């Protein structure tokens, strides 16, 4: 196996902030205390190197209300599309996976107008242009993390005529699944 470490430089030495020993090539997610740093690195050691597709550093958005997810737990929500090959005479020759994904549907209700403007609107703008990490229980279960992209428009709706609980939003995502 391998060990993946996120380290920061304190001016004289590297300090490990997050350590993870991945079992497969699933997304790795770490929550850190905000800080100003001059250098950061990802250090990978071990005998079997993981496949690394992307590394993101950025802000975390925590929804102020409980989110609702449609379906099963993140780690159980794997879908596959197949292509079947057949001969000219119609005999089955085999099939293979053309696409593997982790579909996630999420909705949040009772968001304030202030939170929507300050946090949700910039998040939606980011989600329209690039994938994001999403985690339903990152501190409890490391498989509840998806590196996902939006599958359609994300449009908040004003559902209640009171500024403190005015908005609701729903969106769908499809995440990467390790082969």
C-alpha angles and dihedrals in degrees: 000000000000137000121220118202130185109209136182130201117239095189097272108033144015115259120202111229101171130019124188133173103203120210092200141353095287121133117286117212129188130183115210138180110260111256142154113250136176097209138015133179143181111229119196121190134170141067102285113051119211122231108253117204103168142355119204130187116187151105126316122229115206114189112232092220131052112273124224120219123198116227131000133338115301094254092053096048100091120141129185133198116208136200118208120209120212134176124249088263092053100257116148111249101174143284139242139195111263096180136009121191146161108232116204127182116192136179133182127190136194099035117164123241090240093052092045092054097041101039115006098050094054090045091053090049089053093046091053092058107032144011122270138201112249126186129181096191109005096161094050107037123020094203091064090085126102130185096211147164129217116263097202147350118322110212122170114218127212100228103162128043094227120096096221095057103017106124140064127182134188130184143165127226136183117210136201116263122200113241 
